[in-house]
PDB file of C-alpha atoms in Angstrom:
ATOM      1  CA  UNK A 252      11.947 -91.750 -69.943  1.00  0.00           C
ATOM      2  CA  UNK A 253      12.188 -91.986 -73.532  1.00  0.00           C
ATOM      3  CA  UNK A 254      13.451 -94.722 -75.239  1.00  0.00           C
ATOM      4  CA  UNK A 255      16.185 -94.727 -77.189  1.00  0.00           C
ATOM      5  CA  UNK A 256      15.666 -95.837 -80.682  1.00  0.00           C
ATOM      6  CA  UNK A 257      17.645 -98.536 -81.837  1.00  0.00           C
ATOM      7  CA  UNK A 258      18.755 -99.732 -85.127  1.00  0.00           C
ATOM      8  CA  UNK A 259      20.004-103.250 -85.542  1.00  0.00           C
ATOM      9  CA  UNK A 260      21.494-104.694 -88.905  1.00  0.00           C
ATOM     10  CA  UNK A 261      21.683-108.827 -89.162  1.00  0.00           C
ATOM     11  CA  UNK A 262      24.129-109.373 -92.027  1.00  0.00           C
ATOM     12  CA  UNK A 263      23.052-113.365 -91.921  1.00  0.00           C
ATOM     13  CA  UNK A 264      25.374-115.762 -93.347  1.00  0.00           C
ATOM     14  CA  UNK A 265      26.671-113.470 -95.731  1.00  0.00           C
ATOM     15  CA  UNK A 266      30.034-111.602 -96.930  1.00  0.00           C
ATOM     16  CA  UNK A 267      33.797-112.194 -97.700  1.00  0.00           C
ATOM     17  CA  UNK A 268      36.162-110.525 -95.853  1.00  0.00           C
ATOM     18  CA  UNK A 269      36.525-107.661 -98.985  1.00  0.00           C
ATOM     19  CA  UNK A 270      33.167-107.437 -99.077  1.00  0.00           C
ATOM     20  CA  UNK A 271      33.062-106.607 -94.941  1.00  0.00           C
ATOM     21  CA  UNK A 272      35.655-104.138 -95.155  1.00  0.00           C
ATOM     22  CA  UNK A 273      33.550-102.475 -97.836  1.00  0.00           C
ATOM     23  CA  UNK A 274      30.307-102.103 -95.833  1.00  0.00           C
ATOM     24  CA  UNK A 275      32.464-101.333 -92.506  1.00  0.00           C
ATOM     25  CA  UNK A 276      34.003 -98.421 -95.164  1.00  0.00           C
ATOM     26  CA  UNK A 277      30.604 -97.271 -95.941  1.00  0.00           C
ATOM     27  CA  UNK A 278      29.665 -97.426 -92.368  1.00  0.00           C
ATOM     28  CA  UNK A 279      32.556 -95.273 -91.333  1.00  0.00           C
ATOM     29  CA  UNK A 280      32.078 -92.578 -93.495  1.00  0.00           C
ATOM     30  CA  UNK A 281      28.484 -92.198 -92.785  1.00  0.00           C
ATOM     31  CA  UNK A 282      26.895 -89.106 -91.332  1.00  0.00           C
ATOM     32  CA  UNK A 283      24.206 -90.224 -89.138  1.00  0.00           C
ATOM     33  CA  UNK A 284      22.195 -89.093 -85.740  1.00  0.00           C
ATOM     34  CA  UNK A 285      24.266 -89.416 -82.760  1.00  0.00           C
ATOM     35  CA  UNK A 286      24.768 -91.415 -80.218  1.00  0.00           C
ATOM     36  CA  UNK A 287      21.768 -90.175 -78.071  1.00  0.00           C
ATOM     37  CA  UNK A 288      19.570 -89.956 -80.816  1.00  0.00           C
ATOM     38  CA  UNK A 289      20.097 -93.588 -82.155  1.00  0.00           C
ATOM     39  CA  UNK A 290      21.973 -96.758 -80.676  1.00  0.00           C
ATOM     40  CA  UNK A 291      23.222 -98.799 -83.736  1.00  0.00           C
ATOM     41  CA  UNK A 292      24.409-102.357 -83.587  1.00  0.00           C
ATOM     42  CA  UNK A 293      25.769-104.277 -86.707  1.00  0.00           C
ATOM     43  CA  UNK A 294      25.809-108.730 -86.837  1.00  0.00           C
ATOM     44  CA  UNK A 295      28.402-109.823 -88.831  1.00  0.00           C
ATOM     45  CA  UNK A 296      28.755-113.285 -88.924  1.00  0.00           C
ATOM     46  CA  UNK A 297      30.931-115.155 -86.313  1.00  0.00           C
ATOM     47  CA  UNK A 298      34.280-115.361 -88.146  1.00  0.00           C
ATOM     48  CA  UNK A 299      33.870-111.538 -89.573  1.00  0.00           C
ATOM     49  CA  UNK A 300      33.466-110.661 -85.825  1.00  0.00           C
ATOM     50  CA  UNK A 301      37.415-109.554 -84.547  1.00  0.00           C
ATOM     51  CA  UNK A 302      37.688-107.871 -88.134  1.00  0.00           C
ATOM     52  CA  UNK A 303      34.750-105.586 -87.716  1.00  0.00           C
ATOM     53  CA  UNK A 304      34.990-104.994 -84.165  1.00  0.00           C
ATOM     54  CA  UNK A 305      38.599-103.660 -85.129  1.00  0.00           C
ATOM     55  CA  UNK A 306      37.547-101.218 -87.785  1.00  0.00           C
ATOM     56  CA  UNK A 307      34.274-100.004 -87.056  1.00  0.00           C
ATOM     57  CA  UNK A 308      33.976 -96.793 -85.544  1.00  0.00           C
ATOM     58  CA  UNK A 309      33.397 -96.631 -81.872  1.00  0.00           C
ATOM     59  CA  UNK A 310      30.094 -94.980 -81.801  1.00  0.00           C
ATOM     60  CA  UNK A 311      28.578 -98.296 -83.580  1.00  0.00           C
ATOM     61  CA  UNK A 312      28.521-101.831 -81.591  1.00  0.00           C
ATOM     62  CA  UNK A 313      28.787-105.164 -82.975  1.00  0.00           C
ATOM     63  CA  UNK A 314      26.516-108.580 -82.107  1.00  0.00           C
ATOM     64  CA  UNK A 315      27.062-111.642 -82.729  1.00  0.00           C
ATOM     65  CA  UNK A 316      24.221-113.457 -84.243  1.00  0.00           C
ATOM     66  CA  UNK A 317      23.985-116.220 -81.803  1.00  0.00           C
ATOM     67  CA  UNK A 318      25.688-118.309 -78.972  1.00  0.00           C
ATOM     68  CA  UNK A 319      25.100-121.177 -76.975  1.00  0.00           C
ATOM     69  CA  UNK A 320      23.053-122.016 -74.722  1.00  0.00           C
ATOM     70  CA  UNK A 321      25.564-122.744 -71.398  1.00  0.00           C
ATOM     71  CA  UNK A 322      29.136-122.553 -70.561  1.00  0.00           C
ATOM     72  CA  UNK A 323      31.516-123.659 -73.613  1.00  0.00           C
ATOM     73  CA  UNK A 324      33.247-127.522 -73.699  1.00  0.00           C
ATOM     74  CA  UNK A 325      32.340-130.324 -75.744  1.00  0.00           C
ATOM     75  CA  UNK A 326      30.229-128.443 -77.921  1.00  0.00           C
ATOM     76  CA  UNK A 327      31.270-128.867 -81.744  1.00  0.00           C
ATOM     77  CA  UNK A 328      30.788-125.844 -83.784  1.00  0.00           C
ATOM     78  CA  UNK A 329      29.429-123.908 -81.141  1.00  0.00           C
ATOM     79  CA  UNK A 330      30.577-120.174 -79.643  1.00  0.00           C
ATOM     80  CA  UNK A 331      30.159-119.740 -76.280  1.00  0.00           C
ATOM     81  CA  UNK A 332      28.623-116.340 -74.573  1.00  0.00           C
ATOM     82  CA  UNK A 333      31.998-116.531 -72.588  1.00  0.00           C
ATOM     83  CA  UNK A 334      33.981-115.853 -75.755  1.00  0.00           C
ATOM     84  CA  UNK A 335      32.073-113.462 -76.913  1.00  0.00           C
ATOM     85  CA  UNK A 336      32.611-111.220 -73.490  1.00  0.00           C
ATOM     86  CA  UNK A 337      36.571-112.501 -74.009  1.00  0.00           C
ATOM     87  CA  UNK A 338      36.489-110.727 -77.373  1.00  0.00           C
ATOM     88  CA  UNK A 339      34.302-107.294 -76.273  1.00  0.00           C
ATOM     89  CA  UNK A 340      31.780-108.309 -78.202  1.00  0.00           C
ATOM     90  CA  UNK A 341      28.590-106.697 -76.013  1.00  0.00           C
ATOM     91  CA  UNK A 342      25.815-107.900 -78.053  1.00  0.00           C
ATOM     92  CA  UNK A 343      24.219-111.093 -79.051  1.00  0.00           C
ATOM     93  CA  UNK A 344      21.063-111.945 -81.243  1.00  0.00           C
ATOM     94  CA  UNK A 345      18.930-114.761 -79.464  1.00  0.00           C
ATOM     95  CA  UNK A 346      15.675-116.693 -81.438  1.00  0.00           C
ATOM     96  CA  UNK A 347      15.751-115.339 -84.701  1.00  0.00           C
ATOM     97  CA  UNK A 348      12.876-117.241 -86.216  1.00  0.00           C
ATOM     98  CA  UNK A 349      15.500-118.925 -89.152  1.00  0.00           C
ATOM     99  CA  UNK A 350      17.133-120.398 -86.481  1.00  0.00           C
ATOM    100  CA  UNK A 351      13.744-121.161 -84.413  1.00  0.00           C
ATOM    101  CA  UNK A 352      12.534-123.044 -87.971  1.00  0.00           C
ATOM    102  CA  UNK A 353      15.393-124.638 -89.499  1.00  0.00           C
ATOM    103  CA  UNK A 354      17.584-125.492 -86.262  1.00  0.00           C
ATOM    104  CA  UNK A 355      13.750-126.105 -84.438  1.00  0.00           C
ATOM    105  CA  UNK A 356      15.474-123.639 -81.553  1.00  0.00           C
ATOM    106  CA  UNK A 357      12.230-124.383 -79.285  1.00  0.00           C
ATOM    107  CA  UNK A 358      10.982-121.233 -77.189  1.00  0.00           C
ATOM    108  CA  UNK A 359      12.475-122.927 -74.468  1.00  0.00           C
ATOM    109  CA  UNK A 360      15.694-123.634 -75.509  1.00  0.00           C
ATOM    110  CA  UNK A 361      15.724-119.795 -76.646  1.00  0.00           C
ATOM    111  CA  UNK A 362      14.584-118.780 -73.092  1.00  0.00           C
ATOM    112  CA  UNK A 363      17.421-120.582 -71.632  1.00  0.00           C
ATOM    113  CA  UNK A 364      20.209-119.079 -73.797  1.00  0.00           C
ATOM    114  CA  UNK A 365      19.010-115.263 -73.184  1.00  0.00           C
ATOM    115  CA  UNK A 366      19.188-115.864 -69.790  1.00  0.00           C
ATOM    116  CA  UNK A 367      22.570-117.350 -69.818  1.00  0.00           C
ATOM    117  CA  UNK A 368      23.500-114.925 -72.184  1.00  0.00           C
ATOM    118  CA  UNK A 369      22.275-111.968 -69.852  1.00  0.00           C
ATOM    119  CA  UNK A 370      24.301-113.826 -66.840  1.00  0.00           C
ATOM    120  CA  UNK A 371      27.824-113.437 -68.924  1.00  0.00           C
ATOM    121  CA  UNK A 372      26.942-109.765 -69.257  1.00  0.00           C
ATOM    122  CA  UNK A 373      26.161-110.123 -73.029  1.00  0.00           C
ATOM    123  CA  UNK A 374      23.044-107.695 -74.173  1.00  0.00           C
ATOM    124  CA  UNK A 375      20.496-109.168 -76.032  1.00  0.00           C
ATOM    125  CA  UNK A 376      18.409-109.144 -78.961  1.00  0.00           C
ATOM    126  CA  UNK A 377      15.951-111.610 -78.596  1.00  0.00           C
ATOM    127  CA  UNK A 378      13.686-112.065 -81.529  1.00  0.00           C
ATOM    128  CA  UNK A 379       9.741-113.278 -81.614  1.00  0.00           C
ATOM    129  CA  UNK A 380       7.231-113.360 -84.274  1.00  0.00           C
ATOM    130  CA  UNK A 381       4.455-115.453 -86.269  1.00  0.00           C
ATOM    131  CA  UNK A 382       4.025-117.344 -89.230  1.00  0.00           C
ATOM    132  CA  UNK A 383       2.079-116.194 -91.659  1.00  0.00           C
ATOM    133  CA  UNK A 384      -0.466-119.369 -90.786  1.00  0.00           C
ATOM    134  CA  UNK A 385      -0.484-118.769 -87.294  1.00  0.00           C
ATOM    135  CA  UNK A 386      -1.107-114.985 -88.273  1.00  0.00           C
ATOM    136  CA  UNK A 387      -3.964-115.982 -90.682  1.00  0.00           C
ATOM    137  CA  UNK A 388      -5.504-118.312 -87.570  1.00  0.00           C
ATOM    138  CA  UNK A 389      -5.679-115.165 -85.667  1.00  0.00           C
ATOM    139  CA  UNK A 390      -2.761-116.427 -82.953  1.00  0.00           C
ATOM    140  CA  UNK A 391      -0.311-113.985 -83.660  1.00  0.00           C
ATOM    141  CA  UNK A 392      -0.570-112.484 -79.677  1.00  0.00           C
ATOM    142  CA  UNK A 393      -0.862-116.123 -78.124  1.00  0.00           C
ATOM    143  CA  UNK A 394       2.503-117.057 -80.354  1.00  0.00           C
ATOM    144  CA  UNK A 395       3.851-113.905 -79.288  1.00  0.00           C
ATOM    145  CA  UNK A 396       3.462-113.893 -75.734  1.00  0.00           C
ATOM    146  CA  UNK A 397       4.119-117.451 -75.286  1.00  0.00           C
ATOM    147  CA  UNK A 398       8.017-116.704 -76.821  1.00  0.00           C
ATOM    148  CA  UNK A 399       7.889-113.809 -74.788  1.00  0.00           C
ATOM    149  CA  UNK A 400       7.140-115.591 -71.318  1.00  0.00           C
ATOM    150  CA  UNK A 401       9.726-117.871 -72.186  1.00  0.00           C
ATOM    151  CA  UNK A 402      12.169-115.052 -71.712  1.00  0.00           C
ATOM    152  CA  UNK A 403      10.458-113.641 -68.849  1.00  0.00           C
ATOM    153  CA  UNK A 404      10.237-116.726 -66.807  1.00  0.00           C
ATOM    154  CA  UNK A 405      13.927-117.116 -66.820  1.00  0.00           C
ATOM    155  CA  UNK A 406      15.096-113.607 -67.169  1.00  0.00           C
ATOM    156  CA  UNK A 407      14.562-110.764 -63.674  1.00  0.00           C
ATOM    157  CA  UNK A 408      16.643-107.592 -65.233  1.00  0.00           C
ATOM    158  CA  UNK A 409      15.375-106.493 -68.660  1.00  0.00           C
ATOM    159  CA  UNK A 410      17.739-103.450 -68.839  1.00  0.00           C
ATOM    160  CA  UNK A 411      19.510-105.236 -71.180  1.00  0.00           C
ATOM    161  CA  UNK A 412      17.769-106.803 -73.499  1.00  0.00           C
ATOM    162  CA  UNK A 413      15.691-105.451 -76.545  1.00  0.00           C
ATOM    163  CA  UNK A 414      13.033-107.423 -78.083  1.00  0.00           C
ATOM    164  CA  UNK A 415      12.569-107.645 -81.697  1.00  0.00           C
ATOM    165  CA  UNK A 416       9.287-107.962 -83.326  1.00  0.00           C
ATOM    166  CA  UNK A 417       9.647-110.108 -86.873  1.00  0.00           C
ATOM    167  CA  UNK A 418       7.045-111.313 -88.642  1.00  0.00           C
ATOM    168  CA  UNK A 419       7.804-114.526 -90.440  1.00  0.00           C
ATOM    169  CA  UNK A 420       6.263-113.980 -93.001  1.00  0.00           C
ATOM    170  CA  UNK A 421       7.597-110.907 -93.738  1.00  0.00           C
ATOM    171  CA  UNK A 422      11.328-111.987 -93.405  1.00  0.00           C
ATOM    172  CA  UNK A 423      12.981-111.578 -96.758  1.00  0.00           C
ATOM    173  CA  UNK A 424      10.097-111.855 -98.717  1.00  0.00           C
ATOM    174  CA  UNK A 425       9.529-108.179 -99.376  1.00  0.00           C
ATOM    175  CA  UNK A 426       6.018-108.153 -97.810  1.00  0.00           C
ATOM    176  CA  UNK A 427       6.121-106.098 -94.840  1.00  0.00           C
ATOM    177  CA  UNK A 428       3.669-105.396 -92.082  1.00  0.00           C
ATOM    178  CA  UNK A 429       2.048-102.647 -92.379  1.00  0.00           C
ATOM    179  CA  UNK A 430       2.575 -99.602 -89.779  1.00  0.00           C
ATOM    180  CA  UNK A 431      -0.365-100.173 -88.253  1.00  0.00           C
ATOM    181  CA  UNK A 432       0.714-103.902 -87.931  1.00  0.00           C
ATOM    182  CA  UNK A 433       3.374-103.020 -86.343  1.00  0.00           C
ATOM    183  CA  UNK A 434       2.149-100.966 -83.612  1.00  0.00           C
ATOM    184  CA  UNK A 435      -0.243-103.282 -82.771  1.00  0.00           C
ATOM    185  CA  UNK A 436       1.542-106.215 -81.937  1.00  0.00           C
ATOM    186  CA  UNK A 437       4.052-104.074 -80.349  1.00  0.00           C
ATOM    187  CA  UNK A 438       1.370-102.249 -78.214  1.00  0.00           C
ATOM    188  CA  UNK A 439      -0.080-105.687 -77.143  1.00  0.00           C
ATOM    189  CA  UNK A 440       3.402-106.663 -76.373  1.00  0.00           C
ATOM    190  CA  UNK A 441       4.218-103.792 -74.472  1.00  0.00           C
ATOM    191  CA  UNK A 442       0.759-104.376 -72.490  1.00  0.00           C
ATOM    192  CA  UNK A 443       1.461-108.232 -72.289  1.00  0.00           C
ATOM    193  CA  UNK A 444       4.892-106.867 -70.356  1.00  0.00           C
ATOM    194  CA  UNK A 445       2.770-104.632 -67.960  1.00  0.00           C
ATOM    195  CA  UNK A 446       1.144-107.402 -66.854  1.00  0.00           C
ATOM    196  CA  UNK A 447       3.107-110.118 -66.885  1.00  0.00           C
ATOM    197  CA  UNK A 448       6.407-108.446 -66.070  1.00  0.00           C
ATOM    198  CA  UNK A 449       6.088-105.253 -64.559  1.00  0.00           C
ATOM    199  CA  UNK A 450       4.971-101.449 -65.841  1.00  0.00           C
ATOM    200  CA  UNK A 451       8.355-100.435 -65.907  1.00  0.00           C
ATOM    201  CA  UNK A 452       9.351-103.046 -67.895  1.00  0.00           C
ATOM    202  CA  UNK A 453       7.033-102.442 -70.472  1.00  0.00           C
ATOM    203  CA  UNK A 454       7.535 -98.394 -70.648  1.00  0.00           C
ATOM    204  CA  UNK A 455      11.396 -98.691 -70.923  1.00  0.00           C
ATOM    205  CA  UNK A 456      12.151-102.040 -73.000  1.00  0.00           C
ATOM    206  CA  UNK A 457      13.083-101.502 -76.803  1.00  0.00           C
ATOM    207  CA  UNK A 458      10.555-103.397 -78.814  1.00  0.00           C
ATOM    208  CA  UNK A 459      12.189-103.299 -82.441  1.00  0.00           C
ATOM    209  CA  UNK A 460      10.364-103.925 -85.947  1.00  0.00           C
ATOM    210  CA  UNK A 461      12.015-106.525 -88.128  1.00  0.00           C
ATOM    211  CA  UNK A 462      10.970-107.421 -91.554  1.00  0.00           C
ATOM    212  CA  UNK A 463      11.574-106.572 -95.346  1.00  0.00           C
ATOM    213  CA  UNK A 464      12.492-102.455 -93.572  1.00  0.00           C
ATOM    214  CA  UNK A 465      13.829-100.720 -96.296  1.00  0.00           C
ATOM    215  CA  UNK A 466      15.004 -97.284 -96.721  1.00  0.00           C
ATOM    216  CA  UNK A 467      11.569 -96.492 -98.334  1.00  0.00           C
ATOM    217  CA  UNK A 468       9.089 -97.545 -95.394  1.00  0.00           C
ATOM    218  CA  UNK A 469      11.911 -97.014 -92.526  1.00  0.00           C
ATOM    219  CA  UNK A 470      10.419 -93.644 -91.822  1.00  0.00           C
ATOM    220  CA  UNK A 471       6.532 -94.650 -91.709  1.00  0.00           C
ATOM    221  CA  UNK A 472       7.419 -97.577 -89.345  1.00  0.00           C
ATOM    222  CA  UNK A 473       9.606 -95.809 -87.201  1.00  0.00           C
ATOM    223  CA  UNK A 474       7.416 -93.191 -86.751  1.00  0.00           C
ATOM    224  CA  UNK A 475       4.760 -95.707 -84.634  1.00  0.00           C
ATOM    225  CA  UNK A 476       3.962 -95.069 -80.866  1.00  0.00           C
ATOM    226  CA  UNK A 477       5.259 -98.343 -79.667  1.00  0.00           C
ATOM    227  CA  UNK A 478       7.707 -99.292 -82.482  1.00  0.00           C
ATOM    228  CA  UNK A 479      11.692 -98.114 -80.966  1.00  0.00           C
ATOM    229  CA  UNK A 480      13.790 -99.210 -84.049  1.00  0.00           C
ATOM    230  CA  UNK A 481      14.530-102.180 -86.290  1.00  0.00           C
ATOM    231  CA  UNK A 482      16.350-104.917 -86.834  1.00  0.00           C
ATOM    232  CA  UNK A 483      17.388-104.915 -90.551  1.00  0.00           C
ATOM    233  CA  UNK A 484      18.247-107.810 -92.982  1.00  0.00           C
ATOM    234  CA  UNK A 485      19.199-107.534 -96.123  1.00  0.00           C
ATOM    235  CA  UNK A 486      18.796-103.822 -96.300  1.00  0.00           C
ATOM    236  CA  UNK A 487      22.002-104.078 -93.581  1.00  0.00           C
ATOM    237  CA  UNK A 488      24.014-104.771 -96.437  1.00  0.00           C
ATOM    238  CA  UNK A 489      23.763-102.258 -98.338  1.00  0.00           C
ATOM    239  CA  UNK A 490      23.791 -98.112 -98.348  1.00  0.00           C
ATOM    240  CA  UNK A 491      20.308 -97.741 -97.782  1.00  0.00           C
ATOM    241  CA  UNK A 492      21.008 -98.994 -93.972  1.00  0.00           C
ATOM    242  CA  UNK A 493      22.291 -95.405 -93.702  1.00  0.00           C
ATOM    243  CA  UNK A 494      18.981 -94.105 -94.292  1.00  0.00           C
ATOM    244  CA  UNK A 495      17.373 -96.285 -91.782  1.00  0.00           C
ATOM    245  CA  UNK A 496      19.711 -95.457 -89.060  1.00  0.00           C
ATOM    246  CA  UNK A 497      18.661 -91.973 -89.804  1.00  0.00           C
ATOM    247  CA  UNK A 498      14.830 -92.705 -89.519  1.00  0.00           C
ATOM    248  CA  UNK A 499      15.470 -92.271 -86.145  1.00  0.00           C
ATOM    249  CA  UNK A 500      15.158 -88.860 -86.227  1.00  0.00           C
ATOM    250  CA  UNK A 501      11.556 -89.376 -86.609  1.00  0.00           C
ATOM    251  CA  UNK A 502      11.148 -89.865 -82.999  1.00  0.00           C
ATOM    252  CA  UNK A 503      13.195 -86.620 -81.895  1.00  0.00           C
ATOM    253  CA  UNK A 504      10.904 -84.928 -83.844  1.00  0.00           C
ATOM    254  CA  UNK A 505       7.778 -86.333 -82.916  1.00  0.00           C
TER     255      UNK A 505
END
């Protein structure tokens, strides 16, 4: 079965509510690959949520960039997976390495909330990748698979989630991986799955690129065996997102 590719777009903690209803605007109006062709899923930030869910068009989903980690109550500041199911939101970003490094979100902790998350009936994005010194000390895999296992210790159905692959040190910084970087951490993911998890696992579960993806090297990327979408930054924001949803027509042509 092939996979369908998948095209994720983490607006951060960024936007007004003009500036929303101009990118939901531009969304709208897009011509892109359908629905079985590419699965696109846009992460406004929690308060922009009910606005863009309202607007948007209906063959684009919304995520909500994270939740926490059990059932809602005395838990200042935090969003519960339960509200997100209350308000149809079907998506949820778990681990993304800002929150891993500057909320120290241990692999753990993130472990815990994907399977909670999963539990609600929430989908997942849940997000692993290196540092630039663990990839320069040659542990990118062992970092990799040890956030992975973290997941897979906790989680049985993987229908529902898609992992995606960032590289720290590509994150914003306009250094991406190259495509042959890419496929090979997502191969030895995919393998890492086979074993650990189960070969059917590792043939059908979305393993997304994340990382500086730009309209310019969307194509190349996408274009890799083992790579089944992205999950786009700062790129999200603006038109050029258009042109990486419609990378995915790199893979119906392949």
């Amino acid at each position: 079965m092939a996979r369908k590719f998948f095209v994720g777009g983490n607006w951060k903690c960024n936007g007004t509510a003009e500036e929303v209803k101009k990118i939901v605007n531009t969304l709208n109006e897009a011509q892109v690959p359908s629905q079985d062709v590419v699965e696109v899923v846009v992460s406004p930030p929690y308060v922009f949520l009910p606005l863009v869910k309202s607007t948007l068009r209906s063959d684009f989903h919304v995520a909500a960039q994270n939740c926490w980690v059990k059932k809602g109550g005395a838990f200042t500041g935090e969003v519960s997976a339960e509200m997100l199911v209350n308000l149809d939101i079907p998506w949820v970003i778990l681990g993304h390495s800002e929150r891993r490094a500057l909320l120290n979100e241990s692999n753990e902790f993130v472990g815990d909330k994907v399977a909670y998350a999963l539990a609600q009936g929430l989908k997942v994005i849940a997000c692993v990748g290196e540092t630039l010194e663990q990839r320069e000390a040659g542990s990118t895999m062992d970092v990799v698979a040890a956030q992975t296992k973290a997941i897979a210790d906790r989680v049985s159905n993987w229908s529902n989630v898609v992992i995606a692959y960032e590289p720290v040190w590509a994150i914003g910084t306009g250094k991406v991986a190259s495509p042959a970087q890419a496929q090979e951490v997502h191969d030895e993911l995919r393998k890492w799955l086979a074993k650990n998890v189960s070969d059917d696992v590792a043939a059908t579960t979305r393993i997304i690129y994340g990382g500086s993806v730009n309209g310019g090297n969307c194509k190349e990327l996408g274009g890799q065996a083992d790579v089944d979408g992205f999950l786009v930054g700062g790129a999200s924001l603006k038109p050029e997102f258009i042109d990486i949803i419609k990378a995915a027509e790199v893979k119906k042509s392949a």
